[in-house]
Amino acid sequence: MVSRPKGLGRRLPRSFYARKTVSVARELLGKVLVYDGPAGRRAARIVEVEAYLGARDPASHAYRGPTPRTAPMFGPPGRSYVYFVYGMYHCLNVVTESDGVAGAVLLRGAEPLAGFEGFSPRALAGPGKLARAFGLTTKHTNLDLVRSALSIRNARPVPSPRVVRSVRVGLNDHATTNKPWRLYVRGSFGVSRP
DNA sequence: AACACGATCTACT
DNA sequence: GTAGATCGTGTTG
């Protein structure tokens, strides 16, 4: 009989993030994003992610080297990287790889678990919607997920037959547009576009 | 100083 | 399917 924790699992340790970005992306599926913010505790199950690498990934913000905005992507693993796009949305990433090596996983979709009373069930289906529902902005970039009010908790892994790998969304004409670095849980209502 | 554009979303034809 | 919203960022002059 496998234990089934009723409450939150333990925070993922730094070592979880200090690995290859695609591996971290795969294992983030099913884990629980938690933010203890002004509105209280909010928690959601991660069901859609995308991996963004560094120098070998033209679609990545880190492709042309660090800038003030993208500095967290080059920093230590296990921190947040939040950026602002299209003049109205924010997107939350989890920094991967070792300190000095760029890599991040974009959180694109989640299923609300707690603290989202009054929200639509699909309020977290999409990266801009997810960050907005959690109340995250660029002020929350470079937070340490191992120590701060923002964290990711352990939970049961999503079995491979339930995981879909596809090309990433929203990219233009990059060379890596065809890489299958978007992963999501098959059939989940928290996925932005199945 | 000026410009082009973006890891999005919603509304509408 | 396409258009528009709306502004920080990086680049160019």
PDB file of C-alpha atoms in Angstrom, chain A residues 8 63 126 138-139 161:
ATOM      1  CA  LEU A   8       1.319  18.988   0.983  1.00  0.00           C
ATOM      2  CA  TYR A  63      20.287  32.165 -26.390  1.00  0.00           C
ATOM      3  CA  GLY A 126      -2.011  28.834 -19.998  1.00  0.00           C
ATOM      4  CA  THR A 138       8.361  40.400 -12.254  1.00  0.00           C
ATOM      5  CA  LYS A 139       8.702  41.273  -8.564  1.00  0.00           C
ATOM      6  CA  PRO A 161       1.548   6.680 -20.746  1.00  0.00           C
TER       7      PRO A 161
END
